[in-house]
Coordinates of C-alpha atoms in Angstrom, one line a residue:
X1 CA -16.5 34.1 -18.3
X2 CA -14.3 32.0 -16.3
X3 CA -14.1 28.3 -16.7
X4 CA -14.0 25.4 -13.8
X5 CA -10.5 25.0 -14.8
X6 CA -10.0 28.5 -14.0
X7 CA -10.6 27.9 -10.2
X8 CA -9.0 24.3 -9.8
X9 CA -6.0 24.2 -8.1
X10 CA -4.1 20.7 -7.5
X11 CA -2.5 19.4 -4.3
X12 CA 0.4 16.6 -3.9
X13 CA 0.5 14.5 -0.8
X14 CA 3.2 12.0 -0.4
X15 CA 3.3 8.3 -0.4
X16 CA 6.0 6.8 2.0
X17 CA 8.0 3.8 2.3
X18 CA 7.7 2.9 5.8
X19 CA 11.2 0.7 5.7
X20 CA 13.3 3.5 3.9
X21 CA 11.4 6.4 5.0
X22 CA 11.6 7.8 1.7
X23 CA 8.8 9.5 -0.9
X24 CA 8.0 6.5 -2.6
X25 CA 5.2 8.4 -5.1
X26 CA 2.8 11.8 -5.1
X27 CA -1.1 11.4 -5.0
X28 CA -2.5 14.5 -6.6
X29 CA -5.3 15.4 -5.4
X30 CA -8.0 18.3 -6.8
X31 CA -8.1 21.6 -5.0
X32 CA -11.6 23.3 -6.7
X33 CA -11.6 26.7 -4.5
X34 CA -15.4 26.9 -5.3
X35 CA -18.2 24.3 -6.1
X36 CA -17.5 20.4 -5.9
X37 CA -16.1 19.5 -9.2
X38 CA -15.4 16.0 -7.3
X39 CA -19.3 15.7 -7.3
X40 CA -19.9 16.5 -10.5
X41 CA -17.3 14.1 -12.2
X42 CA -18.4 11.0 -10.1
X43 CA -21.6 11.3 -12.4
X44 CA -19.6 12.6 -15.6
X45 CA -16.8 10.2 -16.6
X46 CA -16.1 12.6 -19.3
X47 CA -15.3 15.2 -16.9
X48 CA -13.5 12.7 -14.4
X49 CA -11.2 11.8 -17.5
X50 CA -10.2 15.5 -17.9
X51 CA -9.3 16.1 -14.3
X52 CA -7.1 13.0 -14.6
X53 CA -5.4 14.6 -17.5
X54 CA -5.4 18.1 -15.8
X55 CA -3.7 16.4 -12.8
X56 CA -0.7 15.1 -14.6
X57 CA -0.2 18.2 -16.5
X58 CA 0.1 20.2 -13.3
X59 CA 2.8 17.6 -11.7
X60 CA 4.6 17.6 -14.9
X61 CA 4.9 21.7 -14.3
X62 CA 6.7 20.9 -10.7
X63 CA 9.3 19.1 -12.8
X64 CA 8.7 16.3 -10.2
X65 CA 10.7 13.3 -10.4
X66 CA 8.3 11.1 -8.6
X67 CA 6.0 8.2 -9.9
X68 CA 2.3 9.7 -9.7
X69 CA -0.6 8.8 -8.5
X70 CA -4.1 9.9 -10.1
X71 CA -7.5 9.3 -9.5
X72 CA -10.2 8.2 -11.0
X73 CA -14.0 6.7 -10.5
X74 CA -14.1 2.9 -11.2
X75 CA -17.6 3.8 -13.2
X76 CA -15.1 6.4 -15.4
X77 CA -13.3 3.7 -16.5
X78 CA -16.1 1.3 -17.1
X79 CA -17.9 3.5 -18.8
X80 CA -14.9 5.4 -21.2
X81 CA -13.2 1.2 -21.2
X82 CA -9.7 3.2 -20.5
X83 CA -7.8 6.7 -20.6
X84 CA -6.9 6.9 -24.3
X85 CA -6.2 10.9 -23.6
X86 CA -4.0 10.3 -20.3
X87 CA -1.7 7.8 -22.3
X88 CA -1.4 10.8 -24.9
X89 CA -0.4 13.1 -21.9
X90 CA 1.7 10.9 -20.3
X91 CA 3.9 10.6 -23.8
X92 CA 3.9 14.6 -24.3
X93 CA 5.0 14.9 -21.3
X94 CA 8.0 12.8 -21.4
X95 CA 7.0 10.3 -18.8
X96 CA 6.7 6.6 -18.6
X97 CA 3.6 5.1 -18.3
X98 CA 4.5 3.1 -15.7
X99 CA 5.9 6.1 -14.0
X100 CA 2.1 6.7 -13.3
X101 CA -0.4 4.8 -11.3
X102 CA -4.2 5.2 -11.7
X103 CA -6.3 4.7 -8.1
X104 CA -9.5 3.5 -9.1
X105 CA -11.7 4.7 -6.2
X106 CA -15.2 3.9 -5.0
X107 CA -18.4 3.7 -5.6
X108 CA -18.5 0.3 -7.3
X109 CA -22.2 -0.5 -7.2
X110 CA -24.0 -0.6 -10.5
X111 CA -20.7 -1.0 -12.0
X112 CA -20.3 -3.1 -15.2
X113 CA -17.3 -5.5 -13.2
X114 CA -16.5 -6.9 -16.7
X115 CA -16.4 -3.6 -18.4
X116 CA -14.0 -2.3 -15.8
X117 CA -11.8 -5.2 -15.9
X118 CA -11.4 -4.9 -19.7
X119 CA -10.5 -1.1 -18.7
X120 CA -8.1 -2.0 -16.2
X121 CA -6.0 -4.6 -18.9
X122 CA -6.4 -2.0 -21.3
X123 CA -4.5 0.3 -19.2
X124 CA -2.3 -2.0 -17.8
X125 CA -1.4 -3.1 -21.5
X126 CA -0.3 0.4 -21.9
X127 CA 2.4 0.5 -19.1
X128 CA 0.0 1.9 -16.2
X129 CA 0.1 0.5 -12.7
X130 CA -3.3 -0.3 -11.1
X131 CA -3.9 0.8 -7.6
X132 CA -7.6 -0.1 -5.6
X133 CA -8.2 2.7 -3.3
X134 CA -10.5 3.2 -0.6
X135 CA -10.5 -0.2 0.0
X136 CA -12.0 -1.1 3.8
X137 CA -14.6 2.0 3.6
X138 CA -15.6 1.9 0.0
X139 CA -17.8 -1.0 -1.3
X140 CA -15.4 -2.6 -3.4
X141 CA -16.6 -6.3 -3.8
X142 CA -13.9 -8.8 -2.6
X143 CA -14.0 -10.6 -5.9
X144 CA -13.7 -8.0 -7.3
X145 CA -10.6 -6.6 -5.9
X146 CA -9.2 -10.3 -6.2
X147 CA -10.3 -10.3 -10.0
X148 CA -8.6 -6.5 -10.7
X149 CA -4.8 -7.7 -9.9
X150 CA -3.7 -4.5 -8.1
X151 CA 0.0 -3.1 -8.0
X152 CA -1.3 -1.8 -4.7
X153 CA -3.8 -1.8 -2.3
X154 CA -5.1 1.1 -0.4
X155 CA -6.3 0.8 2.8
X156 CA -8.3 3.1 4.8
X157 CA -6.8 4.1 8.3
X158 CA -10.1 3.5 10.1
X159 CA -9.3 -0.3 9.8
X160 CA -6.5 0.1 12.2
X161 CA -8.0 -0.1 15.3
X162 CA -8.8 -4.3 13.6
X163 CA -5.2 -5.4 13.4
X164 CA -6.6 -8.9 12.2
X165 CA -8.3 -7.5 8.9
X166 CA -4.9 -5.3 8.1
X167 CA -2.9 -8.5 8.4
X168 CA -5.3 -10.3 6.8
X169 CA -5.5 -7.3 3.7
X170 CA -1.7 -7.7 3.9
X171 CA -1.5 -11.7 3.2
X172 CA -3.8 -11.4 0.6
X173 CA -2.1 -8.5 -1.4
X174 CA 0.8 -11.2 -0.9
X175 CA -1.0 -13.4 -2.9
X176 CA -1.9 -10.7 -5.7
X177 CA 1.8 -9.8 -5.6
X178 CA 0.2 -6.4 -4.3
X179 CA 1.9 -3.8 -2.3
X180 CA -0.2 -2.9 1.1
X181 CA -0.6 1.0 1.7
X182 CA -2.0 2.5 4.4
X183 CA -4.2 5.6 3.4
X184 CA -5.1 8.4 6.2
X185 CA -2.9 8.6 9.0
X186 CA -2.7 10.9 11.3
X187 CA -1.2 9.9 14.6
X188 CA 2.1 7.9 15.9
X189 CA -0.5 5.3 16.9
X190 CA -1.8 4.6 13.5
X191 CA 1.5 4.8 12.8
X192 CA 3.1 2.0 14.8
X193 CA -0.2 -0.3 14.2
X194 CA 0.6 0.0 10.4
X195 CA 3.8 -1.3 10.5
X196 CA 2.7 -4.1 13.0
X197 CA 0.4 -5.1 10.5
X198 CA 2.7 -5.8 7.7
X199 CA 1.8 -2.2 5.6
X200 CA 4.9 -1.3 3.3
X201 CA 3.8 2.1 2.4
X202 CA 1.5 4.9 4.1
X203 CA 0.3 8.2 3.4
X204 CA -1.3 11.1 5.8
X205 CA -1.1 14.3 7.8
X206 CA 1.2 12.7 10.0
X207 CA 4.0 12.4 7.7
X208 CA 3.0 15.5 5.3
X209 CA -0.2 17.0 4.8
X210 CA -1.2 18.0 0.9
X211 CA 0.4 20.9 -0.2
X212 CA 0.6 22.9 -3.7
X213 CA 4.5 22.4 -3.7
X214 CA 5.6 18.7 -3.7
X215 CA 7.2 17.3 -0.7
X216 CA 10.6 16.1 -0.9
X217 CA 11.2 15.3 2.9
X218 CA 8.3 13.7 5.2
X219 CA 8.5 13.6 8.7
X220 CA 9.0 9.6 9.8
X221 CA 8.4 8.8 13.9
X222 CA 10.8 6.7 15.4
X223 CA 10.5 3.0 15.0
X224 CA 11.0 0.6 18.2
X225 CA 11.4 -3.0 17.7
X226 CA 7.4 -4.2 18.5
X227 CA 7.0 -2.0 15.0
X228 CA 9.2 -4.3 13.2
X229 CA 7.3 -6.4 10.8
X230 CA 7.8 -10.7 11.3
X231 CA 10.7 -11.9 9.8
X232 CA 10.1 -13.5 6.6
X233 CA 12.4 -15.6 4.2
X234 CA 14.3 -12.5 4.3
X235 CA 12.6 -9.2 3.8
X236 CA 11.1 -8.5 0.1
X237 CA 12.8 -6.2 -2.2
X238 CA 9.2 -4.5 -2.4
X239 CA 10.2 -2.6 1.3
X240 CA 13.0 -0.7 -0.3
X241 CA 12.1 0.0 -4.3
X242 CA 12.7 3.7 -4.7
X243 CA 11.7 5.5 -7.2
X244 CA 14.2 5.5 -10.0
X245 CA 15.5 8.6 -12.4
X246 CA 14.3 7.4 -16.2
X247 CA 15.4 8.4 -19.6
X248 CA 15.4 6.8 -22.9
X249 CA 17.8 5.0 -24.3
X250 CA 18.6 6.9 -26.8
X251 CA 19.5 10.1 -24.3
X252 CA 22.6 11.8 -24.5
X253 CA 24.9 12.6 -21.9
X254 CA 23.8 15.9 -22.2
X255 CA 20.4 14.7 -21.0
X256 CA 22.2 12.9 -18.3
X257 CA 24.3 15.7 -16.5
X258 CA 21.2 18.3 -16.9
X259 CA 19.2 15.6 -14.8
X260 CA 21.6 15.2 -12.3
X261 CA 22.8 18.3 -11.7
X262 CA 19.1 19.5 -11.2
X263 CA 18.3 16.5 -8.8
X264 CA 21.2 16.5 -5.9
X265 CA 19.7 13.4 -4.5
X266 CA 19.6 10.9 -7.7
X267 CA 22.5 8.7 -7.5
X268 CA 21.8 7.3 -10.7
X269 CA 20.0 7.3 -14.2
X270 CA 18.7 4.2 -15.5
X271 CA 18.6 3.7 -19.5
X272 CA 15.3 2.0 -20.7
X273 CA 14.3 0.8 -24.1
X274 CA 10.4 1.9 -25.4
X275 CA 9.1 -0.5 -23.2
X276 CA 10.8 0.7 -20.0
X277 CA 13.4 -2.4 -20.0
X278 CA 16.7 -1.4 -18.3
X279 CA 19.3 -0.9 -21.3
X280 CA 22.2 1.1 -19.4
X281 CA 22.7 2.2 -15.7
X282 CA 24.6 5.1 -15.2
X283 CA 26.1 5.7 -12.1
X284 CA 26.3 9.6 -10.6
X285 CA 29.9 9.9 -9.5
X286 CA 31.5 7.7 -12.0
X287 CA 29.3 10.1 -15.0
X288 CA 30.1 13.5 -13.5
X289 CA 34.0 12.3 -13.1
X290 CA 33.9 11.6 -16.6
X291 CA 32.0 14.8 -17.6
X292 CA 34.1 16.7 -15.6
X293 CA 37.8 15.8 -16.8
X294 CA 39.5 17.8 -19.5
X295 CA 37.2 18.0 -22.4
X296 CA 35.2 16.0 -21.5
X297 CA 31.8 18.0 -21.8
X298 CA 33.6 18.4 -25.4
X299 CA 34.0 14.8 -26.1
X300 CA 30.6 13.4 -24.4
X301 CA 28.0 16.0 -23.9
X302 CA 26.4 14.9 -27.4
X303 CA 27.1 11.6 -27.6
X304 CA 24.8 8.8 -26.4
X305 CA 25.1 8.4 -22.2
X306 CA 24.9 4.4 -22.9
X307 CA 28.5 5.0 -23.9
X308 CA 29.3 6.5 -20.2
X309 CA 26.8 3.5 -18.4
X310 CA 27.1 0.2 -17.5
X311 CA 25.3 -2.6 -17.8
X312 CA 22.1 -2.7 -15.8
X313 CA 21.8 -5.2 -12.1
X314 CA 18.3 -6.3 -12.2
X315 CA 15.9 -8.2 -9.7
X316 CA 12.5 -9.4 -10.4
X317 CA 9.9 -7.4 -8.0
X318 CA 9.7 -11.0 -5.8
X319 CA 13.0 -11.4 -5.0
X320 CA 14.4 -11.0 -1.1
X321 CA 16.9 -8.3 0.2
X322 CA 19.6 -11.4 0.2
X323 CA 19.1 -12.2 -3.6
X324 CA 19.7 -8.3 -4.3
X325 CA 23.0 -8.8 -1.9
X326 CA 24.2 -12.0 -3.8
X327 CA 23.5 -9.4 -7.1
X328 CA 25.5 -6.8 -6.2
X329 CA 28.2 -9.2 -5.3
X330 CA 29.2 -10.1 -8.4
X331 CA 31.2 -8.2 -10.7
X332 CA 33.7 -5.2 -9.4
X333 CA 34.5 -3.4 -6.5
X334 CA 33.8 -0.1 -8.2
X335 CA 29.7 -0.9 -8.5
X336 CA 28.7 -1.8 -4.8
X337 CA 27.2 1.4 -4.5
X338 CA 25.1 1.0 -8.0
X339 CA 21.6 0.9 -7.9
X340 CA 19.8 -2.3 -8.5
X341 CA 16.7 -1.4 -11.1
X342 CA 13.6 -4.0 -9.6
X343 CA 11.4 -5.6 -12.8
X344 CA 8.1 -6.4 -12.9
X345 CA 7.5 -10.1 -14.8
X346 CA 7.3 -8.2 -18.5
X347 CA 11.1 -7.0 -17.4
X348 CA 9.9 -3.2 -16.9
X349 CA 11.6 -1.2 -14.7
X350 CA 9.5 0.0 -11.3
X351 CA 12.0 1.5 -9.4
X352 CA 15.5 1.0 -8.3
X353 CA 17.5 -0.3 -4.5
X354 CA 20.0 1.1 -2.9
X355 CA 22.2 -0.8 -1.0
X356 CA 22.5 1.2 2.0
X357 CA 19.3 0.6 2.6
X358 CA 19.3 -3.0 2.6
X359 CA 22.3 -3.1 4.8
X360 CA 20.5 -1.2 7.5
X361 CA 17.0 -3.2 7.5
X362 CA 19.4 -6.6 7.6
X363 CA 21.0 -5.3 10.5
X364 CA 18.2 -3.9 11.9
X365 CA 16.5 -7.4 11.6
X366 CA 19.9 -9.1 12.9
X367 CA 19.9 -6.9 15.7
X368 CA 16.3 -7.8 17.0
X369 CA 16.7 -11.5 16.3
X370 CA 19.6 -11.8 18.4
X371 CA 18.0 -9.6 21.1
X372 CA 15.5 -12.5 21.1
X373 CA 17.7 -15.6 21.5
X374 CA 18.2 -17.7 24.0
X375 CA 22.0 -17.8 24.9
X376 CA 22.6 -21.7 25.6
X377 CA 20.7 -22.6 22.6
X378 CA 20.9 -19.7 20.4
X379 CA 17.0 -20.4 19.4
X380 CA 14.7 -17.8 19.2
X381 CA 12.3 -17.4 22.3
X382 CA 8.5 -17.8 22.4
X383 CA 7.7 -14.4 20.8
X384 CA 9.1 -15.3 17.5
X385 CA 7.1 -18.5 17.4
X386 CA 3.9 -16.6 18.9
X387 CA 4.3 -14.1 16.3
X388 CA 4.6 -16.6 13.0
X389 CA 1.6 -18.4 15.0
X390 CA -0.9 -15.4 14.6
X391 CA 0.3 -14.7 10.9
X392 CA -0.8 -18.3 10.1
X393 CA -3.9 -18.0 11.4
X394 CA -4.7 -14.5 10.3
X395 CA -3.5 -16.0 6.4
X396 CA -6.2 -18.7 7.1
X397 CA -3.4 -21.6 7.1
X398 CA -3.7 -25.0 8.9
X399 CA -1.2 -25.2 11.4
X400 CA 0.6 -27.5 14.2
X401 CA 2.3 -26.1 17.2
X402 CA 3.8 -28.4 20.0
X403 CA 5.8 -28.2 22.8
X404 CA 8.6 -30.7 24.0
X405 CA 10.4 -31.0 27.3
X406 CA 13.1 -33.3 29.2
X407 CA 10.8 -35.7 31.6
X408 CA 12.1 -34.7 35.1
X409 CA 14.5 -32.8 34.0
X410 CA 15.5 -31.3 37.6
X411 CA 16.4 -35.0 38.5
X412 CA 19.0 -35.2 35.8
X413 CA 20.0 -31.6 36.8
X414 CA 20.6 -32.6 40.1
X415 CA 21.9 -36.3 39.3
X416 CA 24.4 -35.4 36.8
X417 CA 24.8 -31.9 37.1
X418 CA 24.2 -28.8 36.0
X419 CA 26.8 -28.9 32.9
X420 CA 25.5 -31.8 31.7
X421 CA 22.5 -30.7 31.4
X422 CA 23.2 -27.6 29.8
X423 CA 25.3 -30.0 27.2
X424 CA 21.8 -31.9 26.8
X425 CA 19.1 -29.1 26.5
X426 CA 22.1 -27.6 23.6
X427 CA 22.1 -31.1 21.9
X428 CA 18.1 -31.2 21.9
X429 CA 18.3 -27.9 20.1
X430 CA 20.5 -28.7 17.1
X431 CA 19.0 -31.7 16.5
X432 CA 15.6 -29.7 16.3
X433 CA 16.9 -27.1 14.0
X434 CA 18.5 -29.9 11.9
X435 CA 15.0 -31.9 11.7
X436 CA 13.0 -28.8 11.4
X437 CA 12.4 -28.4 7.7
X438 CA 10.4 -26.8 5.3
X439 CA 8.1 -23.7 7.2
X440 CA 8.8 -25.3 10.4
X441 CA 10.5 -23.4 13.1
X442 CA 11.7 -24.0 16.3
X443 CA 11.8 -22.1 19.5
X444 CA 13.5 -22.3 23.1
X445 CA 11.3 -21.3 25.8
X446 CA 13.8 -21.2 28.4
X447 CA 14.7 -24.3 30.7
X448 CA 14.0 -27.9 29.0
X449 CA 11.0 -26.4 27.0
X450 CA 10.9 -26.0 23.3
X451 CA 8.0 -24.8 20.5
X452 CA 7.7 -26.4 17.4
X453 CA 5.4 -24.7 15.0
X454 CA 4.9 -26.4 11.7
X455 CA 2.9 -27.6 9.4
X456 CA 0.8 -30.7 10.5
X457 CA 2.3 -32.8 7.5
X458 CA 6.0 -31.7 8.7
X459 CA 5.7 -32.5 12.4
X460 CA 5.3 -36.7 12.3
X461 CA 9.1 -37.0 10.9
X462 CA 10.6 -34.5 13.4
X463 CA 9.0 -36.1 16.1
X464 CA 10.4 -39.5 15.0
X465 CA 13.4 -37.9 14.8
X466 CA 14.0 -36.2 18.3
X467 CA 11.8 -39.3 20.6
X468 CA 14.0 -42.2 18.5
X469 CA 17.5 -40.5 19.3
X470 CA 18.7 -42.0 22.5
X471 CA 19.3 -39.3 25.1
X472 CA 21.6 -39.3 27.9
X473 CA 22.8 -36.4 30.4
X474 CA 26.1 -37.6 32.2
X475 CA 25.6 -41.4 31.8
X476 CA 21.6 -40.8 33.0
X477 CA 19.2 -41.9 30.5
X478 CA 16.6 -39.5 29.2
X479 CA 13.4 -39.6 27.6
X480 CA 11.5 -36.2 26.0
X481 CA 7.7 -35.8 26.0
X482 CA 6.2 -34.3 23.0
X483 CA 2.6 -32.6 23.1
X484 CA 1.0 -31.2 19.5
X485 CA -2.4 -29.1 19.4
X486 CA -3.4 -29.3 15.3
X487 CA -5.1 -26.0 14.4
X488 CA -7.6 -26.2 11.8
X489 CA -8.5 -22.5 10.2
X490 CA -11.1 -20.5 12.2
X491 CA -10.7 -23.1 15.5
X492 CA -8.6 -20.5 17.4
X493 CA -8.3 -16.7 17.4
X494 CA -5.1 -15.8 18.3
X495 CA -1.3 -17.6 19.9
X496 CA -3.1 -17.2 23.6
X497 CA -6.1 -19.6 22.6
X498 CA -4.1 -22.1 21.1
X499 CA -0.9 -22.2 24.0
X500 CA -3.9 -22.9 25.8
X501 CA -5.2 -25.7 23.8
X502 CA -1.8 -26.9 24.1
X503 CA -1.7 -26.6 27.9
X504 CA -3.6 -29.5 28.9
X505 CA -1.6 -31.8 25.8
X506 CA 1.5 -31.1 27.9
X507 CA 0.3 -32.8 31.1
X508 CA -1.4 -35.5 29.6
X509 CA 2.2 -36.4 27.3
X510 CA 3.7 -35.8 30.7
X511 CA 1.7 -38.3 33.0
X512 CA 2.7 -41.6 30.2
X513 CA 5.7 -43.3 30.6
X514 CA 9.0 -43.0 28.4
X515 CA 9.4 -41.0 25.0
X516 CA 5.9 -39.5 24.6
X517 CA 3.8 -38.1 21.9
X518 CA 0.1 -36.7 22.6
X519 CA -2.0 -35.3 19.7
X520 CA -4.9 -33.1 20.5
X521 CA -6.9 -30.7 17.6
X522 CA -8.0 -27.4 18.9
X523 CA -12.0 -27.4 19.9
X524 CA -12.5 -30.6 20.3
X525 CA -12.4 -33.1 23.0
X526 CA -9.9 -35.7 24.4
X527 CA -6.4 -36.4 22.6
X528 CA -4.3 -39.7 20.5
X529 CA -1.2 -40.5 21.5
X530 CA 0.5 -41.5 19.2
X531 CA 3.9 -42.4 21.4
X532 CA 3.8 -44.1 24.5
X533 CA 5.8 -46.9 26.3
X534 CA 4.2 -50.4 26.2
X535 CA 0.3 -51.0 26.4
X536 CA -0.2 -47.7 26.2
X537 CA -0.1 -46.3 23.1
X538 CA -3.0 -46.2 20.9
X539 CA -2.1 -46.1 16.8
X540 CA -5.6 -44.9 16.0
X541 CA -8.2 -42.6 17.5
X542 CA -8.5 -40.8 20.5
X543 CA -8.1 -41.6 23.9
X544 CA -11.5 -41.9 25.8
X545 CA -9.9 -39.4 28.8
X546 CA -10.1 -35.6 28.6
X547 CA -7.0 -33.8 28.0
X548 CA -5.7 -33.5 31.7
X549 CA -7.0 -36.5 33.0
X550 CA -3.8 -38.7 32.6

């Protein structure tokens, strides 16, 4: 009589990074050609445990490089408190634990939280990485999910079409030091919204639909620059972690050339200790040279491969793509092109960089910036700010955003000439940059406008800096008009409601005399101006008129 394992097949769908465009893991997934196994193990965690071994066992077959992904039921875990027989399977087969990372998958309700949790730092003890899946149409509690400390969140696709919640999703996973994936899509649409919405990785038909032979190429649409994701402190190392090519320490060279030779596209073997720590990188050409020469396969092919290796560049998983650069700087010529192995915070190696990649996306990111510039000030232009302006309010963060101008400007223009006042709006400009510190950045509209988006605690000493400097344009004497809106989290819903909270500010800053600063906070009424010539400044308050009213 034939068994259920008899009839279940498994399936491997990639899981891509979206800024290298490479296969960043496999999802196996269960392939039952009759009855719905699925079903059945959702109410049996024994069973659900077995198909998690099963799964593994029939990756390990492809002789698949890749990390893995395996499923399991979040009440499977509560209710077995871990995968004793997956960590046995994991060692047999000659993987790393960390290689591996278990989705825990929906349905959470009637759930023992605190016996899943104990599960989950069992696991995670072990070497696993935690993934929460189905997260947006499952019923996983937010607390929950905050409480679990995922290496990555999946998202369901369906959330899309609510860009807010993504970026939202993706702040937060910022927070958990979480990676943001983007599960189930199927269209160039979906597509381009997930990488608007800060998603690192992605997985669905569109790039490669399951299949019983692991995919090693996915197809990747074209990206145009409104996919790019915001600029950040330069972008995180997370974007381009690749999987790396593992062996113990103790491997020989043997071990090495049998690996490379079978895998065309591994430019390198890392060298870990028993608890995955980088020991020894090995670098492809540099091995294979020495392999190659006269006896060498003689003279190395049993001894230990640490003796052909170097030692390892590392980077913690939080640093930028600049603090890899400023790595691979040091030391010779002869390793640019090594790998970087990327930690985790116990030192464990979860994947590797290449430097090619870096270079492009730094470019790439280069490239757009300067598209965006304004020529006599070298500023970015409004989108930039209006960009960083919805981030903070979708992260839920307090925020200022003002605008300053040149009071009749055209009159100095046309007084002292056109030079001079290029020479003026270029001097406003560096001083800006040079007061604007901390998150604070600074934008040229175009003309003699300016944003300033900061944080309200940031803005009062670069405004005393910029209305105290004393101005001239070709012997003329100039004053600036400052206008601020203070956004408070949940008072406006996107840039476009608070440029137009900030509208009104303008006009009002405008209509007082000399070097002027207006204060308004979005949703409420009137405005305190807090710079003003003479009797007209008020140090506390607001003004009884209506922004507008001058």
């Amino acid at each position: 009589m034939r068994s259920w394992t008899d009839t279940l097949r498994f399936a491997f769908q990639p899981v891509v990074n979206l800024a290298t465009g490479g296969v960043a893991g496999l999802e196996i997934l269960a392939r039952p050609e009759t009855g719905d196994i699925l079903a059945e193990a959702r109410r049996d965690p024994g069973l659900d445990g077995q198909l998690v071994v099963l799964a593994l066992r029939a990756a390990v077959r492809r002789e698949t490089l890749l990390p893995l992904h395996v499923n399991v039921f979040a009440g499977t875990l509560a209710d077995l408190g871990g995968l004793t027989p997956l960590h046995h399977a994991v060692r047999e087969a000659g993987r790393l634990p960390w290689e591996v990372t278990i989705d825990v998958g929906p349905p959470y309700t009637h759930v023992p939280h605190q016996g899943l949790l104990d599960a989950l730092a069992e696991l995670r003890g072990q070497g696993f990485r935690i993934s929460a899946d189905g997260v947006g149409d499952g019923d996983v509690p937010l607390r929950l999910l905050v409480d679990m400390s995922p290496d990555l969140v999946k998202l369901d696709a369906s959330l899309l079409v609510r860009p807010s919640a993504v970026r939202a999703m993706r702040t937060l996973c910022d927070e958990l030091g979480a990676l943001l994936c983007v599960e189930g899509v199927e269209t160039e649409l979906q597509y381009g919204a997930a990488l608007s919405a800060g998603a690192q990785l992605a997985q669905g038909t569109l790039f490669a639909p399951p299949s019983r032979l692991p995919a090693a190429e996915v197809y990747l649409p074209p990206r145009t620059p409104a996919d790019a994701s915001p600029p950040r402190s330069g972008p995180s190392v997370r974007e381009f972690v690749r999987p790396a090519a593992l062996l113990p320490a103790t491997a020989s060279a043997g071990q090495v050339r049998a690996l490379l030779t079978g895998s065309p596209d591994v430019s390198g073997v890392l060298l870990v200790d028993r608890n995955g720590v980088p020991f020894r990188s090995v670098h492809r050409s540099r091995f294979l040279l020495s392999m190659s020469g006269r006896y060498g396969h003689a003279l190395y092919a049993e001894r230990p491969a640490a003796k052909l290796g170097d030692p390892p560049r590392t980077v913690g998983i939080d640093a930028t793509a600049w603090e890899v650069l400023d790595v691979v700087a040091v030391g010779g010529r002869d390793r640019t092109s090594d790998d970087v192995a990327v930690v985790d915070r116990h030192g464990r190696c979860v994947g590797v960089v290449r430097l090619a990649d870096l270079v492009r996306a730094l470019s790439e990111t280069r490239v757009e910036e300067a598209a965006g510039l304004n020529p006599l000030t070298r500023l970015p232009g409004s989108d930039a700010i209006t960009v960083e302006v919805d981030r903070r309010i979708a992260a839920g963060r307090a925020f200022a955003l003002s605008w300053l101008d040149v009071d009749h400007f055209k009159q100095v223009n046309d007084g002292a000439g056109f030079a001079a006042g290029d020479e003026l709006i270029r001097a406003v400009g560096r001083l800006l940059q040079h007061a604007a510190t901390g998150t604070a950045r600074v934008g040229h509209i175009g003309g003699d406008d300016f944003l300033v988006l900061a944080d309200p605690e940031e803005l009062a000493p670069l405004a005393a800096a910029v209305l105290d400097a004393p101005w001239t344009a070709g012997g003329w004497p100039v004053t600036l008009s400052l206008a601020t809106v203070e956004c408070v989290p949940g008072s406006v819903a996107d840039h476009r409601e608070a440029a137009a909270c900030l509208a009104p500010l303008k006009k009002a800053a405008k209509a007082l005399s000399g070097a002027s600063w207006v204060v308004g906070r979005a949703g409420l009424p009137g405005y305190e101006i807090r710079r003003a010539a003479g009797a007209e400044a008020t140090s506390t308050g607001y003004a009884v008129a209506e922004p507008g009213a001058g």
